[in-house]
Amino acid sequence: MRHSLAGLSAKRLRAWLVIFFLALALPTGVLIYQAYSQLKWEAFHQHRVMAEELSNRIQAQIAEHMTSEELRGFADYAFLVVTGDPATNYVQRSPLSRYPTASELPGVVGYFQVDTAGAFSTPLLPATGTDATAFGVSGKELERRQELAQRIQSILNRNRLVHASEGGPGGGRSAAIADAPAHPSRLDEDVALFSSRSPAAASPALREAEEPAAGQAAFDRLNRAPVLSGEAKRQATTGKLGRVEDLKLEQRYSAERLEEQSRQLALQKPDTVPERRARKEISAVAEPQATAPLESAITAPAALADLRIRTFESEIDPFEFSRLESGHFVLFRKVWRDEQRYIQGLLIEQQAFLRGLVQDAFRTTALSQMSDLIVAYQGEVITAISGPASRDYLASTSELRGALLYQTRLNAPLGALELIFSINRLPAGPGGTIITWVAVVLALVLCGGFLLMYRLGLGQIALARQQQDFVSAVSHELKTPLTSIRMYGEMLREGWAPEEKKGEYYGFIHDESERLSRLINNVLQLARMTRNDLQVNLKPITVGELMDIVRSKIASQIERAGFALKLDCPADSEAAVLEVDQDYFTQILINLVDNAIKFSAKGERRAIDIACRKQQDNTVVFTVRDYGPGISKDQMKKIFRLFYRSENELTRETVGTGIGLALVNQLAAAMKGKVDVVNVGPGAEFRVGFPAQSVQR
């Protein structure tokens, strides 16, 4: 394994680790993505249910309001109505005659009626020629009522539904529908439609009914889709907000399973929308006799006998809904009475209507914080509502972005209105937060693990190479003293050495054996450190005694190397007592001296200075200084690493194993000491400090 690491480069290591990282990261990323997508889909479905519930509430509210409007009788569109038993002749003002206009539907401008002859009237005003004060209407209020009636008639006139009548808003015959003469074919269709509903279709009265039907022809054409050419269609949509099909809403969440689930829910949910049919009612209308004005029925209850109450049956069609060119909504119905048709309805402000029924309900839900609500009429986008900052009207459909959430049409008669929910910010909920944090933690673990494994791999590669270098260095270090010992031993054994040289040869043999012993001791200490089997025998000893031991161990080594030894230890420092392992301390000093001799052999001054100083913090520092080239700053922390040898020319020229200074650092730390090195110029000074225990005097 170590041989494989030694032959592995950093580039190949990075490649293998990248493959390993991708093998873990890609499946993990896919799993997280799938889990997050599932949460997104579930959140989308929950918001879709919220949108559906909101739509149902809006539908229910509209149905409630429409029921109230549908139940209004034919006579309610007049200023006066007969209530109770017709025999009692009790007459009162119509509920639709209130001013200001009061209706459960928001945005109602006012109610109106168009008779068969095309005459416009409104329940806001009494019949023409009557005294309004007799009905409790003051002069100022009457003016305001007339202004509102004129506004209603003006809106209908601008949309070519009626013309200004000769008798004013209170009654009278309308001049004609603006586009009725221009479309005789449509007029014939309207007359035919009217005749088919009339019991007297085959009677001579048919021709008399043709002209009244023409006065209501525009209402029959409101909800008909005109057949337009391409150019005409383009001009018709100029300035519009666009079509629903122009919306670029994403369909990524509208999966087949969601559509299938919607179909199943639709099958399980009963149809609660009531069927809309025409109804018949018996209506009573108060008509004044020629001899008694109508207002006497109000001012003088005793004169009710002069009031003629007419009772008749009327057939009332369901309401129809349309959007006018002016932007107003119109809700109208057709009423059949005495073989004549009437149009009754109400005008609605579009913005107020949508705000009251749709926008306010949408704003009260959490759905508005992350989605837009688009309202379309017959496929044409008319408004869009967002969260707190509402966009009531858009400049173009390009402003709308997001995913389609839910789309539905309102129930009849508002079936032309469509609600489209588009979600632009889909939160994944608490589960998404957990997945996000899990993804972040996994990413940090993977990246951190990748970096850690890379650094460990580089360290192991470097260690394997250093161990190989160490084996080579140790082999060389062992071979050199053994060769010297063998050579001098053979010379002495064979008698080749003269007598005057024998002492010198014995000295060489002793020095090389000491060198070999130091090397073996260093290797044994290294083995103990790698096994964490370093045992320290701490005993109190004075600094003076330690210096004497060091002198006896290294004096001959320094002298034979051709260096001068200088010892300096003041008396106060010699008296200090340290708790150290004597053998380990001696090995530290020997390794430092051996290192100093080795790297300062070519120095200008061949000397080794050993000193001791007691510091103010009660620490004794031993220093070993040489006069060599010193140590570069970037090497000062690295030289204490195991197997480290600086890559310079001096290192290449010297022998060594790279374990001496590492052993010094480890042995000093085992005895609670600290090693440091500084450049003193010239040379380097190694400092080893130990805490003093006591001072003897």
mmCIF file with all atom_site columns, N, CA and C in Angstrom, residues 81-131:
data_model
loop_
_atom_site.group_PDB
_atom_site.id
_atom_site.type_symbol
_atom_site.label_atom_id
_atom_site.label_alt_id
_atom_site.label_comp_id
_atom_site.label_asym_id
_atom_site.label_entity_id
_atom_site.label_seq_id
_atom_site.pdbx_PDB_ins_code
_atom_site.Cartn_x
_atom_site.Cartn_y
_atom_site.Cartn_z
_atom_site.occupancy
_atom_site.B_iso_or_equiv
_atom_site.pdbx_formal_charge
_atom_site.auth_seq_id
_atom_site.auth_comp_id
_atom_site.auth_asym_id
_atom_site.auth_atom_id
_atom_site.pdbx_PDB_model_num
ATOM 1   N N  . VAL A 1 81  ? -94.684  49.253 -6.550  1.00 0.00 ? 81  VAL A N  1
ATOM 2   C CA . VAL A 1 81  ? -95.065  47.844 -6.600  1.00 0.00 ? 81  VAL A CA 1
ATOM 3   C C  . VAL A 1 81  ? -96.260  47.641 -5.692  1.00 0.00 ? 81  VAL A C  1
ATOM 4   N N  . VAL A 1 82  ? -97.020  46.592 -5.992  1.00 0.00 ? 82  VAL A N  1
ATOM 5   C CA . VAL A 1 82  ? -98.159  46.189 -5.162  1.00 0.00 ? 82  VAL A CA 1
ATOM 6   C C  . VAL A 1 82  ? -97.706  45.020 -4.320  1.00 0.00 ? 82  VAL A C  1
ATOM 7   N N  . THR A 1 83  ? -97.851  45.127 -3.017  1.00 0.00 ? 83  THR A N  1
ATOM 8   C CA . THR A 1 83  ? -97.416  44.069 -2.106  1.00 0.00 ? 83  THR A CA 1
ATOM 9   C C  . THR A 1 83  ? -98.610  43.498 -1.388  1.00 0.00 ? 83  THR A C  1
ATOM 10  N N  . GLY A 1 84  ? -98.464  42.302 -0.859  1.00 0.00 ? 84  GLY A N  1
ATOM 11  C CA . GLY A 1 84  ? -99.533  41.645 -0.121  1.00 0.00 ? 84  GLY A CA 1
ATOM 12  C C  . GLY A 1 84  ? -100.637 41.160 -1.042  1.00 0.00 ? 84  GLY A C  1
ATOM 13  N N  . ASP A 1 85  ? -101.804 41.021 -0.489  1.00 0.00 ? 85  ASP A N  1
ATOM 14  C CA . ASP A 1 85  ? -102.974 40.576 -1.234  1.00 0.00 ? 85  ASP A CA 1
ATOM 15  C C  . ASP A 1 85  ? -103.437 41.712 -2.149  1.00 0.00 ? 85  ASP A C  1
ATOM 16  N N  . PRO A 1 86  ? -103.553 41.457 -3.481  1.00 0.00 ? 86  PRO A N  1
ATOM 17  C CA . PRO A 1 86  ? -104.005 42.535 -4.374  1.00 0.00 ? 86  PRO A CA 1
ATOM 18  C C  . PRO A 1 86  ? -105.347 43.144 -3.972  1.00 0.00 ? 86  PRO A C  1
ATOM 19  N N  . ALA A 1 87  ? -106.142 42.382 -3.213  1.00 0.00 ? 87  ALA A N  1
ATOM 20  C CA . ALA A 1 87  ? -107.450 42.920 -2.812  1.00 0.00 ? 87  ALA A CA 1
ATOM 21  C C  . ALA A 1 87  ? -107.324 44.064 -1.824  1.00 0.00 ? 87  ALA A C  1
ATOM 22  N N  . THR A 1 88  ? -106.175 44.101 -1.123  1.00 0.00 ? 88  THR A N  1
ATOM 23  C CA . THR A 1 88  ? -105.990 45.179 -0.149  1.00 0.00 ? 88  THR A CA 1
ATOM 24  C C  . THR A 1 88  ? -105.487 46.460 -0.792  1.00 0.00 ? 88  THR A C  1
ATOM 25  N N  . ASN A 1 89  ? -105.065 46.375 -2.057  1.00 0.00 ? 89  ASN A N  1
ATOM 26  C CA . ASN A 1 89  ? -104.575 47.564 -2.784  1.00 0.00 ? 89  ASN A CA 1
ATOM 27  C C  . ASN A 1 89  ? -103.479 48.300 -2.006  1.00 0.00 ? 89  ASN A C  1
ATOM 28  N N  . TYR A 1 90  ? -102.496 47.516 -1.457  1.00 0.00 ? 90  TYR A N  1
ATOM 29  C CA . TYR A 1 90  ? -101.395 48.137 -0.724  1.00 0.00 ? 90  TYR A CA 1
ATOM 30  C C  . TYR A 1 90  ? -100.249 48.384 -1.691  1.00 0.00 ? 90  TYR A C  1
ATOM 31  N N  . VAL A 1 91  ? -99.912  49.653 -1.904  1.00 0.00 ? 91  VAL A N  1
ATOM 32  C CA . VAL A 1 91  ? -98.893  50.054 -2.882  1.00 0.00 ? 91  VAL A CA 1
ATOM 33  C C  . VAL A 1 91  ? -97.735  50.729 -2.127  1.00 0.00 ? 91  VAL A C  1
ATOM 34  N N  . GLN A 1 92  ? -96.495  50.362 -2.538  1.00 0.00 ? 92  GLN A N  1
ATOM 35  C CA . GLN A 1 92  ? -95.319  50.998 -1.946  1.00 0.00 ? 92  GLN A CA 1
ATOM 36  C C  . GLN A 1 92  ? -94.220  51.112 -3.000  1.00 0.00 ? 92  GLN A C  1
ATOM 37  N N  . ARG A 1 93  ? -93.156  51.805 -2.644  1.00 0.00 ? 93  ARG A N  1
ATOM 38  C CA . ARG A 1 93  ? -92.053  51.981 -3.586  1.00 0.00 ? 93  ARG A CA 1
ATOM 39  C C  . ARG A 1 93  ? -91.283  50.674 -3.748  1.00 0.00 ? 93  ARG A C  1
ATOM 40  N N  . SER A 1 94  ? -90.777  50.456 -4.925  1.00 0.00 ? 94  SER A N  1
ATOM 41  C CA . SER A 1 94  ? -90.031  49.239 -5.250  1.00 0.00 ? 94  SER A CA 1
ATOM 42  C C  . SER A 1 94  ? -88.705  49.218 -4.494  1.00 0.00 ? 94  SER A C  1
ATOM 43  N N  . PRO A 1 95  ? -88.244  48.040 -4.095  1.00 0.00 ? 95  PRO A N  1
ATOM 44  C CA . PRO A 1 95  ? -86.919  47.975 -3.437  1.00 0.00 ? 95  PRO A CA 1
ATOM 45  C C  . PRO A 1 95  ? -85.790  48.430 -4.361  1.00 0.00 ? 95  PRO A C  1
ATOM 46  N N  . LEU A 1 96  ? -86.016  48.420 -5.689  1.00 0.00 ? 96  LEU A N  1
ATOM 47  C CA . LEU A 1 96  ? -84.991  48.865 -6.618  1.00 0.00 ? 96  LEU A CA 1
ATOM 48  C C  . LEU A 1 96  ? -84.996  50.372 -6.812  1.00 0.00 ? 96  LEU A C  1
ATOM 49  N N  . SER A 1 97  ? -85.946  51.057 -6.180  1.00 0.00 ? 97  SER A N  1
ATOM 50  C CA . SER A 1 97  ? -86.027  52.504 -6.343  1.00 0.00 ? 97  SER A CA 1
ATOM 51  C C  . SER A 1 97  ? -85.205  53.253 -5.308  1.00 0.00 ? 97  SER A C  1
ATOM 52  N N  . ARG A 1 98  ? -84.531  52.517 -4.448  1.00 0.00 ? 98  ARG A N  1
ATOM 53  C CA . ARG A 1 98  ? -83.750  53.194 -3.407  1.00 0.00 ? 98  ARG A CA 1
ATOM 54  C C  . ARG A 1 98  ? -82.581  53.953 -4.022  1.00 0.00 ? 98  ARG A C  1
ATOM 55  N N  . TYR A 1 99  ? -82.249  55.070 -3.388  1.00 0.00 ? 99  TYR A N  1
ATOM 56  C CA . TYR A 1 99  ? -81.122  55.884 -3.839  1.00 0.00 ? 99  TYR A CA 1
ATOM 57  C C  . TYR A 1 99  ? -80.267  56.239 -2.619  1.00 0.00 ? 99  TYR A C  1
ATOM 58  N N  . PRO A 1 100 ? -78.979  56.056 -2.662  1.00 0.00 ? 100 PRO A N  1
ATOM 59  C CA . PRO A 1 100 ? -78.206  55.463 -3.765  1.00 0.00 ? 100 PRO A CA 1
ATOM 60  C C  . PRO A 1 100 ? -78.584  54.008 -4.005  1.00 0.00 ? 100 PRO A C  1
ATOM 61  N N  . THR A 1 101 ? -78.218  53.513 -5.166  1.00 0.00 ? 101 THR A N  1
ATOM 62  C CA . THR A 1 101 ? -78.574  52.160 -5.537  1.00 0.00 ? 101 THR A CA 1
ATOM 63  C C  . THR A 1 101 ? -77.974  51.179 -4.545  1.00 0.00 ? 101 THR A C  1
ATOM 64  N N  . ALA A 1 102 ? -78.806  50.297 -4.014  1.00 0.00 ? 102 ALA A N  1
ATOM 65  C CA . ALA A 1 102 ? -78.366  49.296 -3.046  1.00 0.00 ? 102 ALA A CA 1
ATOM 66  C C  . ALA A 1 102 ? -78.559  47.915 -3.648  1.00 0.00 ? 102 ALA A C  1
ATOM 67  N N  . SER A 1 103 ? -77.482  47.142 -3.688  1.00 0.00 ? 103 SER A N  1
ATOM 68  C CA . SER A 1 103 ? -77.552  45.790 -4.230  1.00 0.00 ? 103 SER A CA 1
ATOM 69  C C  . SER A 1 103 ? -76.495  44.937 -3.561  1.00 0.00 ? 103 SER A C  1
ATOM 70  N N  . GLU A 1 104 ? -76.805  43.647 -3.428  1.00 0.00 ? 104 GLU A N  1
ATOM 71  C CA . GLU A 1 104 ? -75.822  42.731 -2.870  1.00 0.00 ? 104 GLU A CA 1
ATOM 72  C C  . GLU A 1 104 ? -74.647  42.539 -3.819  1.00 0.00 ? 104 GLU A C  1
ATOM 73  N N  . LEU A 1 105 ? -74.880  42.686 -5.101  1.00 0.00 ? 105 LEU A N  1
ATOM 74  C CA . LEU A 1 105 ? -73.793  42.598 -6.073  1.00 0.00 ? 105 LEU A CA 1
ATOM 75  C C  . LEU A 1 105 ? -72.954  43.862 -5.995  1.00 0.00 ? 105 LEU A C  1
ATOM 76  N N  . PRO A 1 106 ? -71.646  43.756 -5.880  1.00 0.00 ? 106 PRO A N  1
ATOM 77  C CA . PRO A 1 106 ? -70.803  44.967 -5.812  1.00 0.00 ? 106 PRO A CA 1
ATOM 78  C C  . PRO A 1 106 ? -70.694  45.640 -7.176  1.00 0.00 ? 106 PRO A C  1
ATOM 79  N N  . GLY A 1 107 ? -70.549  46.953 -7.140  1.00 0.00 ? 107 GLY A N  1
ATOM 80  C CA . GLY A 1 107 ? -70.299  47.702 -8.364  1.00 0.00 ? 107 GLY A CA 1
ATOM 81  C C  . GLY A 1 107 ? -71.528  48.006 -9.190  1.00 0.00 ? 107 GLY A C  1
ATOM 82  N N  . VAL A 1 108 ? -72.741  47.807 -8.669  1.00 0.00 ? 108 VAL A N  1
ATOM 83  C CA . VAL A 1 108 ? -73.954  48.049 -9.453  1.00 0.00 ? 108 VAL A CA 1
ATOM 84  C C  . VAL A 1 108 ? -74.148  49.554 -9.645  1.00 0.00 ? 108 VAL A C  1
ATOM 85  N N  . VAL A 1 109 ? -74.257  49.966 -10.900 1.00 0.00 ? 109 VAL A N  1
ATOM 86  C CA . VAL A 1 109 ? -74.525  51.366 -11.213 1.00 0.00 ? 109 VAL A CA 1
ATOM 87  C C  . VAL A 1 109 ? -76.002  51.662 -11.030 1.00 0.00 ? 109 VAL A C  1
ATOM 88  N N  . GLY A 1 110 ? -76.853  50.811 -11.553 1.00 0.00 ? 110 GLY A N  1
ATOM 89  C CA . GLY A 1 110 ? -78.289  51.004 -11.439 1.00 0.00 ? 110 GLY A CA 1
ATOM 90  C C  . GLY A 1 110 ? -79.041  49.992 -12.275 1.00 0.00 ? 110 GLY A C  1
ATOM 91  N N  . TYR A 1 111 ? -80.374  49.948 -12.051 1.00 0.00 ? 111 TYR A N  1
ATOM 92  C CA . TYR A 1 111 ? -81.260  49.020 -12.742 1.00 0.00 ? 111 TYR A CA 1
ATOM 93  C C  . TYR A 1 111 ? -81.965  49.751 -13.883 1.00 0.00 ? 111 TYR A C  1
ATOM 94  N N  . PHE A 1 112 ? -82.353  48.992 -14.899 1.00 0.00 ? 112 PHE A N  1
ATOM 95  C CA . PHE A 1 112 ? -83.044  49.598 -16.035 1.00 0.00 ? 112 PHE A CA 1
ATOM 96  C C  . PHE A 1 112 ? -84.018  48.584 -16.620 1.00 0.00 ? 112 PHE A C  1
ATOM 97  N N  . GLN A 1 113 ? -84.896  49.117 -17.484 1.00 0.00 ? 113 GLN A N  1
ATOM 98  C CA . GLN A 1 113 ? -85.856  48.278 -18.214 1.00 0.00 ? 113 GLN A CA 1
ATOM 99  C C  . GLN A 1 113 ? -86.053  48.872 -19.600 1.00 0.00 ? 113 GLN A C  1
ATOM 100 N N  . VAL A 1 114 ? -86.094  48.018 -20.610 1.00 0.00 ? 114 VAL A N  1
ATOM 101 C CA . VAL A 1 114 ? -86.373  48.418 -21.987 1.00 0.00 ? 114 VAL A CA 1
ATOM 102 C C  . VAL A 1 114 ? -87.594  47.640 -22.440 1.00 0.00 ? 114 VAL A C  1
ATOM 103 N N  . ASP A 1 115 ? -88.652  48.353 -22.807 1.00 0.00 ? 115 ASP A N  1
ATOM 104 C CA . ASP A 1 115 ? -89.874  47.645 -23.199 1.00 0.00 ? 115 ASP A CA 1
ATOM 105 C C  . ASP A 1 115 ? -89.809  47.237 -24.661 1.00 0.00 ? 115 ASP A C  1
ATOM 106 N N  . THR A 1 116 ? -90.889  46.644 -25.135 1.00 0.00 ? 116 THR A N  1
ATOM 107 C CA . THR A 1 116 ? -90.918  46.132 -26.502 1.00 0.00 ? 116 THR A CA 1
ATOM 108 C C  . THR A 1 116 ? -90.707  47.238 -27.516 1.00 0.00 ? 116 THR A C  1
ATOM 109 N N  . ALA A 1 117 ? -91.196  48.414 -27.206 1.00 0.00 ? 117 ALA A N  1
ATOM 110 C CA . ALA A 1 117 ? -91.043  49.539 -28.119 1.00 0.00 ? 117 ALA A CA 1
ATOM 111 C C  . ALA A 1 117 ? -89.649  50.146 -28.060 1.00 0.00 ? 117 ALA A C  1
ATOM 112 N N  . GLY A 1 118 ? -88.786  49.659 -27.167 1.00 0.00 ? 118 GLY A N  1
ATOM 113 C CA . GLY A 1 118 ? -87.436  50.189 -27.060 1.00 0.00 ? 118 GLY A CA 1
ATOM 114 C C  . GLY A 1 118 ? -87.332  51.356 -26.116 1.00 0.00 ? 118 GLY A C  1
ATOM 115 N N  . ALA A 1 119 ? -88.371  51.631 -25.328 1.00 0.00 ? 119 ALA A N  1
ATOM 116 C CA . ALA A 1 119 ? -88.351  52.755 -24.398 1.00 0.00 ? 119 ALA A CA 1
ATOM 117 C C  . ALA A 1 119 ? -87.562  52.380 -23.149 1.00 0.00 ? 119 ALA A C  1
ATOM 118 N N  . PHE A 1 120 ? -86.690  53.272 -22.746 1.00 0.00 ? 120 PHE A N  1
ATOM 119 C CA . PHE A 1 120 ? -85.857  53.065 -21.563 1.00 0.00 ? 120 PHE A CA 1
ATOM 120 C C  . PHE A 1 120 ? -86.564  53.618 -20.336 1.00 0.00 ? 120 PHE A C  1
ATOM 121 N N  . SER A 1 121 ? -86.495  52.879 -19.231 1.00 0.00 ? 121 SER A N  1
ATOM 122 C CA . SER A 1 121 ? -87.015  53.357 -17.948 1.00 0.00 ? 121 SER A CA 1
ATOM 123 C C  . SER A 1 121 ? -86.160  52.766 -16.844 1.00 0.00 ? 121 SER A C  1
ATOM 124 N N  . THR A 1 122 ? -86.283  53.365 -15.670 1.00 0.00 ? 122 THR A N  1
ATOM 125 C CA . THR A 1 122 ? -85.511  52.903 -14.523 1.00 0.00 ? 122 THR A CA 1
ATOM 126 C C  . THR A 1 122 ? -86.362  53.039 -13.278 1.00 0.00 ? 122 THR A C  1
ATOM 127 N N  . PRO A 1 123 ? -86.244  52.117 -12.319 1.00 0.00 ? 123 PRO A N  1
ATOM 128 C CA . PRO A 1 123 ? -87.029  52.233 -11.080 1.00 0.00 ? 123 PRO A CA 1
ATOM 129 C C  . PRO A 1 123 ? -86.587  53.396 -10.204 1.00 0.00 ? 123 PRO A C  1
ATOM 130 N N  . LEU A 1 124 ? -85.546  54.110 -10.601 1.00 0.00 ? 124 LEU A N  1
ATOM 131 C CA . LEU A 1 124 ? -85.123  55.271 -9.816  1.00 0.00 ? 124 LEU A CA 1
ATOM 132 C C  . LEU A 1 124 ? -86.111  56.424 -9.903  1.00 0.00 ? 124 LEU A C  1
ATOM 133 N N  . LEU A 1 125 ? -86.864  56.512 -11.014 1.00 0.00 ? 125 LEU A N  1
ATOM 134 C CA . LEU A 1 125 ? -87.735  57.665 -11.251 1.00 0.00 ? 125 LEU A CA 1
ATOM 135 C C  . LEU A 1 125 ? -89.184  57.222 -11.360 1.00 0.00 ? 125 LEU A C  1
ATOM 136 N N  . PRO A 1 126 ? -90.118  58.030 -10.821 1.00 0.00 ? 126 PRO A N  1
ATOM 137 C CA . PRO A 1 126 ? -91.545  57.725 -10.999 1.00 0.00 ? 126 PRO A CA 1
ATOM 138 C C  . PRO A 1 126 ? -91.963  57.989 -12.447 1.00 0.00 ? 126 PRO A C  1
ATOM 139 N N  . ALA A 1 127 ? -93.161  57.618 -12.745 1.00 0.00 ? 127 ALA A N  1
ATOM 140 C CA . ALA A 1 127 ? -93.663  57.800 -14.108 1.00 0.00 ? 127 ALA A CA 1
ATOM 141 C C  . ALA A 1 127 ? -93.625  59.278 -14.485 1.00 0.00 ? 127 ALA A C  1
ATOM 142 N N  . THR A 1 128 ? -93.408  59.545 -15.791 1.00 0.00 ? 128 THR A N  1
ATOM 143 C CA . THR A 1 128 ? -93.324  60.909 -16.294 1.00 0.00 ? 128 THR A CA 1
ATOM 144 C C  . THR A 1 128 ? -94.641  61.640 -16.052 1.00 0.00 ? 128 THR A C  1
ATOM 145 N N  . GLY A 1 129 ? -94.536  62.872 -15.573 1.00 0.00 ? 129 GLY A N  1
ATOM 146 C CA . GLY A 1 129 ? -95.720  63.698 -15.346 1.00 0.00 ? 129 GLY A CA 1
ATOM 147 C C  . GLY A 1 129 ? -96.272  63.606 -13.954 1.00 0.00 ? 129 GLY A C  1
ATOM 148 N N  . THR A 1 130 ? -95.637  62.824 -13.063 1.00 0.00 ? 130 THR A N  1
ATOM 149 C CA . THR A 1 130 ? -96.133  62.707 -11.693 1.00 0.00 ? 130 THR A CA 1
ATOM 150 C C  . THR A 1 130 ? -95.284  63.553 -10.767 1.00 0.00 ? 130 THR A C  1
ATOM 151 N N  . ASP A 1 131 ? -95.842  63.859 -9.604  1.00 0.00 ? 131 ASP A N  1
ATOM 152 C CA . ASP A 1 131 ? -95.161  64.684 -8.613  1.00 0.00 ? 131 ASP A CA 1
ATOM 153 C C  . ASP A 1 131 ? -94.299  63.784 -7.739  1.00 0.00 ? 131 ASP A C  1
#
